[in-house]
GROMACS .gro file of C-alpha atoms in nm:
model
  318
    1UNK     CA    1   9.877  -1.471  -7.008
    2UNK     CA    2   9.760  -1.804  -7.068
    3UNK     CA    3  10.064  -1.950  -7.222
    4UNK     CA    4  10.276  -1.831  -6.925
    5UNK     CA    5  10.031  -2.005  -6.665
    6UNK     CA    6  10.044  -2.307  -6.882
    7UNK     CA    7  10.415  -2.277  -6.888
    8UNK     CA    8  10.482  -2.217  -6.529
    9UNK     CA    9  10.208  -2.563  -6.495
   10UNK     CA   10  10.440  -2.736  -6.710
   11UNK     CA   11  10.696  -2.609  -6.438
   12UNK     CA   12  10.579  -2.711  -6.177
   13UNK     CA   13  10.467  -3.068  -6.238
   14UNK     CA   14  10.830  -3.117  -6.389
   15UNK     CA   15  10.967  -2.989  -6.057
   16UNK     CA   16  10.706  -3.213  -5.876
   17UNK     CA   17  10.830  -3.508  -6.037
   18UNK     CA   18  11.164  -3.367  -5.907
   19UNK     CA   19  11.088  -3.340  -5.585
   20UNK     CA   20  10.942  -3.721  -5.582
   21UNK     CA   21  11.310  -3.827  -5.701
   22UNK     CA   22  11.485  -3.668  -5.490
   23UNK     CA   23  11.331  -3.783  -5.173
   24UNK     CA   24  11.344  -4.130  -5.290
   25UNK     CA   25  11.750  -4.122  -5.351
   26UNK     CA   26  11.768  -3.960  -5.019
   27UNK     CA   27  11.557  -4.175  -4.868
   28UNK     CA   28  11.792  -4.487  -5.039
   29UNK     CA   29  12.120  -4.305  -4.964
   30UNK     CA   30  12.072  -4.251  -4.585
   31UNK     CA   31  11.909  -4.689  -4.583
   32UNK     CA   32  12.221  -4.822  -4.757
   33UNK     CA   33  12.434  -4.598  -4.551
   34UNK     CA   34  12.689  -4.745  -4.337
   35UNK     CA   35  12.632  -4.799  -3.924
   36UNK     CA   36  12.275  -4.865  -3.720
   37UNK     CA   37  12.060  -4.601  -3.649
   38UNK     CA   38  11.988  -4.739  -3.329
   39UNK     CA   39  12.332  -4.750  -3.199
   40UNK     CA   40  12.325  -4.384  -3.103
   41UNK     CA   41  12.078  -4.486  -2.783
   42UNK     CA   42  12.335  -4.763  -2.655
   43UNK     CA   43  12.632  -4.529  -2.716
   44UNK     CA   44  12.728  -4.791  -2.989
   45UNK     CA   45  12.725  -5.099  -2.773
   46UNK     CA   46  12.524  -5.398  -2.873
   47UNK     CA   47  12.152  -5.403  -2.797
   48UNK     CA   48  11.953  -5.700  -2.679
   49UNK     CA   49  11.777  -5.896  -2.921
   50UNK     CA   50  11.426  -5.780  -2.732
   51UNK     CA   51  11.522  -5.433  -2.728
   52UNK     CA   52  11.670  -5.409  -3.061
   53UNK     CA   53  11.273  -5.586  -3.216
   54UNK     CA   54  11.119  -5.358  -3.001
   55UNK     CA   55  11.286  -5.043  -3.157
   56UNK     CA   56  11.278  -5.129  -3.480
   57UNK     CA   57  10.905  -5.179  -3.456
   58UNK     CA   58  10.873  -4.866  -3.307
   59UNK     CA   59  11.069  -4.696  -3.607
   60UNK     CA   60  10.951  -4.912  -3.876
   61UNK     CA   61  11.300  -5.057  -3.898
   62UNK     CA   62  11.169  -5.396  -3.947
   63UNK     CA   63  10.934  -5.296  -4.229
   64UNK     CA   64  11.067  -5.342  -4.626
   65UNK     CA   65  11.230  -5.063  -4.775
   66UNK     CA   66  10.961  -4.951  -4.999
   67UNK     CA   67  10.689  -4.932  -4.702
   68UNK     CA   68  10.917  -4.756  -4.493
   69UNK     CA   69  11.013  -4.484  -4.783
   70UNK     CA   70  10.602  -4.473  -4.805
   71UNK     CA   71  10.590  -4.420  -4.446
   72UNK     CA   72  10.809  -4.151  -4.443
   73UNK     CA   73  10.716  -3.963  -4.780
   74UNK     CA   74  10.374  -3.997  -4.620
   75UNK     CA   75  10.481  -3.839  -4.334
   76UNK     CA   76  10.674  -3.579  -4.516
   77UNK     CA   77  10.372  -3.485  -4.715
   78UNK     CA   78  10.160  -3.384  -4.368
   79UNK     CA   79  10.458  -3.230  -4.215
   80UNK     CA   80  10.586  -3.482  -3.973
   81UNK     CA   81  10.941  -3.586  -4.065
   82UNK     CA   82  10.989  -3.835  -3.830
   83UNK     CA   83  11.140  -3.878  -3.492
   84UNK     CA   84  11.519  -3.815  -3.397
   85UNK     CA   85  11.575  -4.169  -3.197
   86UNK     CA   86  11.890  -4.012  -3.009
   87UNK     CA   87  11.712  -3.748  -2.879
   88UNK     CA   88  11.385  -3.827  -2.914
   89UNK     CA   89  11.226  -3.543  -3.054
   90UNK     CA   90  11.016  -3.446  -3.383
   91UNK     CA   91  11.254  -3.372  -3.643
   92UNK     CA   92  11.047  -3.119  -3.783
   93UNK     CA   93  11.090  -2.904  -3.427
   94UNK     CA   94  11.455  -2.914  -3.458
   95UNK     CA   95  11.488  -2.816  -3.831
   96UNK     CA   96  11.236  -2.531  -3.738
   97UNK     CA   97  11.442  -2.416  -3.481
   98UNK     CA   98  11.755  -2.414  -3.698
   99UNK     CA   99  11.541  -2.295  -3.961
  100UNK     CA  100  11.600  -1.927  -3.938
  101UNK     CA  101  11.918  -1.908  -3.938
  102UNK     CA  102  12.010  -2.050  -4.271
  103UNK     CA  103  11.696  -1.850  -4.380
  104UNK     CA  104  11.856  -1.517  -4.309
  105UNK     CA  105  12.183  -1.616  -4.393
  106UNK     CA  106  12.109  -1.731  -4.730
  107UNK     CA  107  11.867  -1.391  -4.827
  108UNK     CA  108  12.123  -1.175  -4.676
  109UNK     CA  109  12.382  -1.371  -4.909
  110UNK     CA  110  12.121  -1.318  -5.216
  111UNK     CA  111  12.100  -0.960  -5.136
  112UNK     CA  112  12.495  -0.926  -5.146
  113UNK     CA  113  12.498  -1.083  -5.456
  114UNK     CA  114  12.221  -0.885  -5.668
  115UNK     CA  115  12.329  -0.551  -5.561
  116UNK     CA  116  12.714  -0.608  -5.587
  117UNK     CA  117  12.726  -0.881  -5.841
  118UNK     CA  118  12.438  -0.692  -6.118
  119UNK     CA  119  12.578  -0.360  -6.001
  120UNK     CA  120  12.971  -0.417  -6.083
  121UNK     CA  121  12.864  -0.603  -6.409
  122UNK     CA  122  12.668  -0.280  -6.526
  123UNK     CA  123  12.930  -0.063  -6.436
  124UNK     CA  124  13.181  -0.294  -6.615
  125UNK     CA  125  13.019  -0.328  -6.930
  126UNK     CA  126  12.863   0.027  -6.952
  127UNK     CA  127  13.232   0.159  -6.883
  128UNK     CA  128  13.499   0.004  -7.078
  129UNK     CA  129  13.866   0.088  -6.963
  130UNK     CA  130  14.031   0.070  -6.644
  131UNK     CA  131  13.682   0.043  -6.481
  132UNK     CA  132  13.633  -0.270  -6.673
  133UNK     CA  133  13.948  -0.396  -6.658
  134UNK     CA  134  13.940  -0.378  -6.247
  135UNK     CA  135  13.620  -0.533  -6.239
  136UNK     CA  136  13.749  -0.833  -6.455
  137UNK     CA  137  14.074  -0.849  -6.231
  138UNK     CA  138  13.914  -0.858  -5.889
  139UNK     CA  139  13.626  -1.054  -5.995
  140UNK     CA  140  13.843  -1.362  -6.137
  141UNK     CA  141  14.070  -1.329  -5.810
  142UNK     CA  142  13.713  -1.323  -5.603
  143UNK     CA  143  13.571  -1.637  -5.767
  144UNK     CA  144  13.880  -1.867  -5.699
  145UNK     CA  145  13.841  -1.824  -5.345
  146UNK     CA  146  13.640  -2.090  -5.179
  147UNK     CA  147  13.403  -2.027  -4.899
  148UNK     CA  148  13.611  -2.126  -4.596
  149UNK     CA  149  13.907  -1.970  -4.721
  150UNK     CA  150  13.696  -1.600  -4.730
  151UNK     CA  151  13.577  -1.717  -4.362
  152UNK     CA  152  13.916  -1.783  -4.247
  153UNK     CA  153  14.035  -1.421  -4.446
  154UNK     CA  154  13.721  -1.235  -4.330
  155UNK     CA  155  13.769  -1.349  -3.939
  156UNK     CA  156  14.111  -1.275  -3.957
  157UNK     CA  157  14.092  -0.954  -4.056
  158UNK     CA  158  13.783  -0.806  -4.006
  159UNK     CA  159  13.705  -0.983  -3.621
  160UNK     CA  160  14.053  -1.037  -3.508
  161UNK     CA  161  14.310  -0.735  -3.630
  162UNK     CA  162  13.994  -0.443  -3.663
  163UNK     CA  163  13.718  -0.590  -3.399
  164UNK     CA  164  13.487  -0.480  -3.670
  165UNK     CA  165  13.250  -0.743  -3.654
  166UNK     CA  166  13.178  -1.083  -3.408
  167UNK     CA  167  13.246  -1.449  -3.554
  168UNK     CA  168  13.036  -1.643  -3.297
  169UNK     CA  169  12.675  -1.676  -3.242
  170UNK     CA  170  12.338  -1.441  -3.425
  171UNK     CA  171  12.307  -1.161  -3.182
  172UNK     CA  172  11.935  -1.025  -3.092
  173UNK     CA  173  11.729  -0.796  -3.190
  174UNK     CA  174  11.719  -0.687  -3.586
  175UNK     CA  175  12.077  -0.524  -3.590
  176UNK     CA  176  12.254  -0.738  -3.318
  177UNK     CA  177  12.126  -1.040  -3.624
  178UNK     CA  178  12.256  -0.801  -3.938
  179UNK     CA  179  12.614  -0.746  -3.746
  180UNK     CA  180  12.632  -1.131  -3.664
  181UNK     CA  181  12.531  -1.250  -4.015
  182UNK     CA  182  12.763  -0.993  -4.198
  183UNK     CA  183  13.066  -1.139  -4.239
  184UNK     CA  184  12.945  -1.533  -4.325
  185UNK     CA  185  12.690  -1.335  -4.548
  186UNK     CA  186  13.026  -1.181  -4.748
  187UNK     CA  187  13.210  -1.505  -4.699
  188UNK     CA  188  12.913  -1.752  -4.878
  189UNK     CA  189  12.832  -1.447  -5.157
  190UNK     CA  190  13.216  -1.367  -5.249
  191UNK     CA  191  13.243  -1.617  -5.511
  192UNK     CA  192  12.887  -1.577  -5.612
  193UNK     CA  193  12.938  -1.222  -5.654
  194UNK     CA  194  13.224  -1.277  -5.922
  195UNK     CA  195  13.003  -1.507  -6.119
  196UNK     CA  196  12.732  -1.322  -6.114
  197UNK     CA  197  12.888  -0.978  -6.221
  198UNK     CA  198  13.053  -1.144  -6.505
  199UNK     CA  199  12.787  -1.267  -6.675
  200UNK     CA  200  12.599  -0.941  -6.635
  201UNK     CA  201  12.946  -0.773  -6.787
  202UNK     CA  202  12.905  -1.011  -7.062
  203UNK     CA  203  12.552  -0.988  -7.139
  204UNK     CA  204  12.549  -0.596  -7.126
  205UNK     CA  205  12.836  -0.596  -7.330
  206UNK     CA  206  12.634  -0.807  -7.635
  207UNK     CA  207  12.331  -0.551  -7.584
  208UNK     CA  208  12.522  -0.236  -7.608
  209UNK     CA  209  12.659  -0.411  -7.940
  210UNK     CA  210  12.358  -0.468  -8.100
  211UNK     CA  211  12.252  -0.297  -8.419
  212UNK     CA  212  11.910  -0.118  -8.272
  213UNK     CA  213  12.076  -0.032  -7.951
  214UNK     CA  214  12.350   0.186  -8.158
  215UNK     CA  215  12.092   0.299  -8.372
  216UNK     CA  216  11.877   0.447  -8.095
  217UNK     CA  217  12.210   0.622  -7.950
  218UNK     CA  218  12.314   0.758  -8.286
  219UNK     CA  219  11.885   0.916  -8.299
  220UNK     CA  220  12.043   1.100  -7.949
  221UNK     CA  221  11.833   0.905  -7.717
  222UNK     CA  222  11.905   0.996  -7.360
  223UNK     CA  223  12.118   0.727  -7.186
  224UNK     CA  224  11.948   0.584  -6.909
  225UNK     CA  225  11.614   0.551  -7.155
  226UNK     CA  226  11.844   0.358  -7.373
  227UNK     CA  227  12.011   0.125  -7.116
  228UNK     CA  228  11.637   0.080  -6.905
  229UNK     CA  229  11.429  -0.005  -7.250
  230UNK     CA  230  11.667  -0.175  -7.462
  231UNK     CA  231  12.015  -0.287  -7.313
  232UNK     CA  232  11.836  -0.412  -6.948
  233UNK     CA  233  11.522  -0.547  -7.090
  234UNK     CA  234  11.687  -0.775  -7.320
  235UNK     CA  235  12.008  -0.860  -7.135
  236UNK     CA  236  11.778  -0.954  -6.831
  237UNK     CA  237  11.715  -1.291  -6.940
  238UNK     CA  238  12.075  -1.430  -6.869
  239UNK     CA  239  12.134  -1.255  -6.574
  240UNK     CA  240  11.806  -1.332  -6.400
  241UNK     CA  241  11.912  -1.690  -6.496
  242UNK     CA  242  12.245  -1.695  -6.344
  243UNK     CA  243  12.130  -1.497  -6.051
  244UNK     CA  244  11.895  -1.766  -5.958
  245UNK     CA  245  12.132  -2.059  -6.007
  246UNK     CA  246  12.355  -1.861  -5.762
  247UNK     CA  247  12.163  -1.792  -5.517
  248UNK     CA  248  12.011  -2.142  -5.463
  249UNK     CA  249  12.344  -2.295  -5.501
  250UNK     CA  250  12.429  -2.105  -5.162
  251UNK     CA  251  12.195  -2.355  -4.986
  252UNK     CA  252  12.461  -2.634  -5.035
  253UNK     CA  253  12.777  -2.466  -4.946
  254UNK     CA  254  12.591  -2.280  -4.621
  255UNK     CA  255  12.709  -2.569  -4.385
  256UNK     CA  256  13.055  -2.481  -4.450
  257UNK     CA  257  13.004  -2.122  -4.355
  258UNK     CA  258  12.784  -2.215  -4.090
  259UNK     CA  259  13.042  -2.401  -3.937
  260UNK     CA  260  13.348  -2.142  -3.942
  261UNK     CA  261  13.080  -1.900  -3.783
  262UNK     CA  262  12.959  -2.077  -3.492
  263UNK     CA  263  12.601  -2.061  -3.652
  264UNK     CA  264  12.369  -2.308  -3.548
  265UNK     CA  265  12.140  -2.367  -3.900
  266UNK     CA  266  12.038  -2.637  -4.073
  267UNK     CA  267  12.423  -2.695  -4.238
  268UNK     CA  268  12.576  -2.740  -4.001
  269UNK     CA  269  12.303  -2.929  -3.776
  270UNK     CA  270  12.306  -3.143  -4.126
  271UNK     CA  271  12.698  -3.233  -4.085
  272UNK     CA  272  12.669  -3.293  -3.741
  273UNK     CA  273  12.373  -3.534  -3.747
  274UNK     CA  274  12.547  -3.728  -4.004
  275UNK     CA  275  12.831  -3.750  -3.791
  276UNK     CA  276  12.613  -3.873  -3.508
  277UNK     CA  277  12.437  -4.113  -3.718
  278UNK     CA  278  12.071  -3.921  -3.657
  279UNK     CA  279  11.951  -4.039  -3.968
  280UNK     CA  280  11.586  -3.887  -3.922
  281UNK     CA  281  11.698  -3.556  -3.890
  282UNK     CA  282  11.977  -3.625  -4.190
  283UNK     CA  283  11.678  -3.745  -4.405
  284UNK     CA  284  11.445  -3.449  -4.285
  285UNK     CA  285  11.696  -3.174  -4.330
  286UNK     CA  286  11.800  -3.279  -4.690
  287UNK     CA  287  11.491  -3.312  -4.769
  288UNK     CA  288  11.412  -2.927  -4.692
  289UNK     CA  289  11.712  -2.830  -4.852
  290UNK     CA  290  11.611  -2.948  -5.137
  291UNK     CA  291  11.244  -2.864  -5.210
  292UNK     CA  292  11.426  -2.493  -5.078
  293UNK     CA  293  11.630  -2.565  -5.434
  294UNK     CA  294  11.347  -2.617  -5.592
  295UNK     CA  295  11.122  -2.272  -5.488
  296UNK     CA  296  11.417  -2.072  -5.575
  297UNK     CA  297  11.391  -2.215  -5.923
  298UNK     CA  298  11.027  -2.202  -5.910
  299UNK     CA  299  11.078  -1.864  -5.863
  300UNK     CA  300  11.355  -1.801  -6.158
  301UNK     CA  301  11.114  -1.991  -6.372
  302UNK     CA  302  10.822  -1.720  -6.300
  303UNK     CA  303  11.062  -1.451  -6.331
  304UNK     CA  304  11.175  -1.595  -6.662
  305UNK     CA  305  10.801  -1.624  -6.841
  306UNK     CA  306  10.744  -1.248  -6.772
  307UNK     CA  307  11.097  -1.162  -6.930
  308UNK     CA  308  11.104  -1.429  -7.253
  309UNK     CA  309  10.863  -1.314  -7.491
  310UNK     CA  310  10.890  -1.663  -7.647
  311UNK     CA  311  10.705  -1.774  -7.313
  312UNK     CA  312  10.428  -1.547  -7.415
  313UNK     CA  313  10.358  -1.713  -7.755
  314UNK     CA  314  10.411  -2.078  -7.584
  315UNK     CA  315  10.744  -2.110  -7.730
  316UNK     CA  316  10.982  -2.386  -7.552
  317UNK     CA  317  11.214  -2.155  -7.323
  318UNK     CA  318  11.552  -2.331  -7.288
   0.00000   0.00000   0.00000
């Protein structure tokens, strides 16, 4: 027990270093970035030389680079993330109010994946044949197919020709949310899915191969004791892995669902702030998308010093 807390320290202080880097090159990328933030409150015309000292006093715009990254971090660190100048508005108001969205679509996403992804892998490499075959066929078609291209196939099909399900908006209430959130839910886990089941395919595959595995089958051991103690428990390693790596990729690619949806979360709030040269609420919002990263690898890392025995007898996990 006290090898895995020191390990998951370890962790942690690597991913706090992390964190720290990250901020500063998005702090860097959105200062070098092209355009003035100010320019959004004249609607891009030039502002007076008084107006344009006053503001940037007011935003620490006239301060170096390093004290206005310290001003910000600092500010990050309490929970303020700064003021949206075009609307004028605490950034950390709008990004909770976006918040939710993403939230939900993102676990309903990782939900998708686990059950379909794990399950379909099992199957596949506990049944070789035509049941393996078919999940190796539509899980390399499923994996080539890009996010918006399953939104554009999913809408099509599922919103337009049945009426199945809406494309616009998150409903209300618990259900009118679940019905909304279904189909960009399928659309950002699709690919994830395929990835995901294969390497579970794969990894069961190995454990059913293995010499004490076949020798436990051969002493007539029941099935399912020999698949939960032996074939699960050791092929869980990998697949927790690649779960997690999954799942907190879909943080990156949720603006592009997002935005064939009609949802208003932080992706596409991200894209569109860019676009409007809010650079507060650009800085803000990639900032929480990142340190979300980061907790869902927190989390694999946890998961992964109760599974590796190595972790247990302070052994370097790779």
């Amino acid at each position: 027990m006290t090898m895995r807390i020191g390990y998951l320290m370890r962790r942690l202080a690597m991913l706090g270093v992390t964190l720290l880097v990250a901020s500063f090159a998005i702090f860097a990328a959105t200062y070098v970035a092209p355009g003035n933030p100010l320019a959004a409150l004249s609607g891009g015309k030039s502002l007076s030389a008084e107006a344009q000292a006053v503001l940037e006093r007011r935003y620490h715009l006239d301060e170096p680079f390093l004290a206005q990254y310290w001003h910000w971090l600092s500010g990050a660190l309490r929970g303020d993330l700064g003021v949206s100048i075009p609307l004028h508005q605490d950034v950390s108001s709008l990004i909770a109010d976006r918040a939710w969205i993403t939230l939900s679509l993102v676990l309903y996403a990782a939900v998708i994946i686990v059950v379909l992804g794990i399950g379909l892998g099992l199957l596949a490499g506990l049944r070789p044949g035509w049941i393996d075959s078919s999940v190796l066929v539509i899980s390399s078609m499923a994996a080539a197919v890009p996010a918006f291209v399953a939104a554009i196939v999913l809408i099509a099909v599922f919103a337009v020709s049945l009426g199945w399900f809406p494309t616009i908006g998150v409903g209300e209430g618990f259900l009118g949310h679940l019905e909304h959130l279904t189909l960009p839910a399928v659309a950002l886990a699709l690919s994830s899915v395929a990835v995901v089941a294969r390497v579970t395919r794969t990894a069961i595959r190995e454990e059913v191969e293995r010499e004490h595995v076949q020798t436990a089958i051969s002493r007539g051991i029941p099935q399912h004791l020999v698949v939960t103690r032996h074939v699960l428990r050791n092929a869980a390693i990998p697949i927790t892995t690649v779960t997690g790596v999954t799942i907190a990729s879909l943080i990156a690619i949720s603006s592009v669902v997002e935005t064939s949806f009609g949802l208003n979360g932080l992706g596409q709030y991200l894209v569109k702030s860019a676009q409007g040269k809010d650079i507060a609420v650009v800085q803000g919002i990639s900032l929480v998308l990142v340190v979300a990263f980061v907790l869902v690898n927190v989390v694999v890392d946890a998961m992964y010093a109760v599974l590796d025995p190595r972790v247990k007898r302070g052994a370097r996990a790779s």
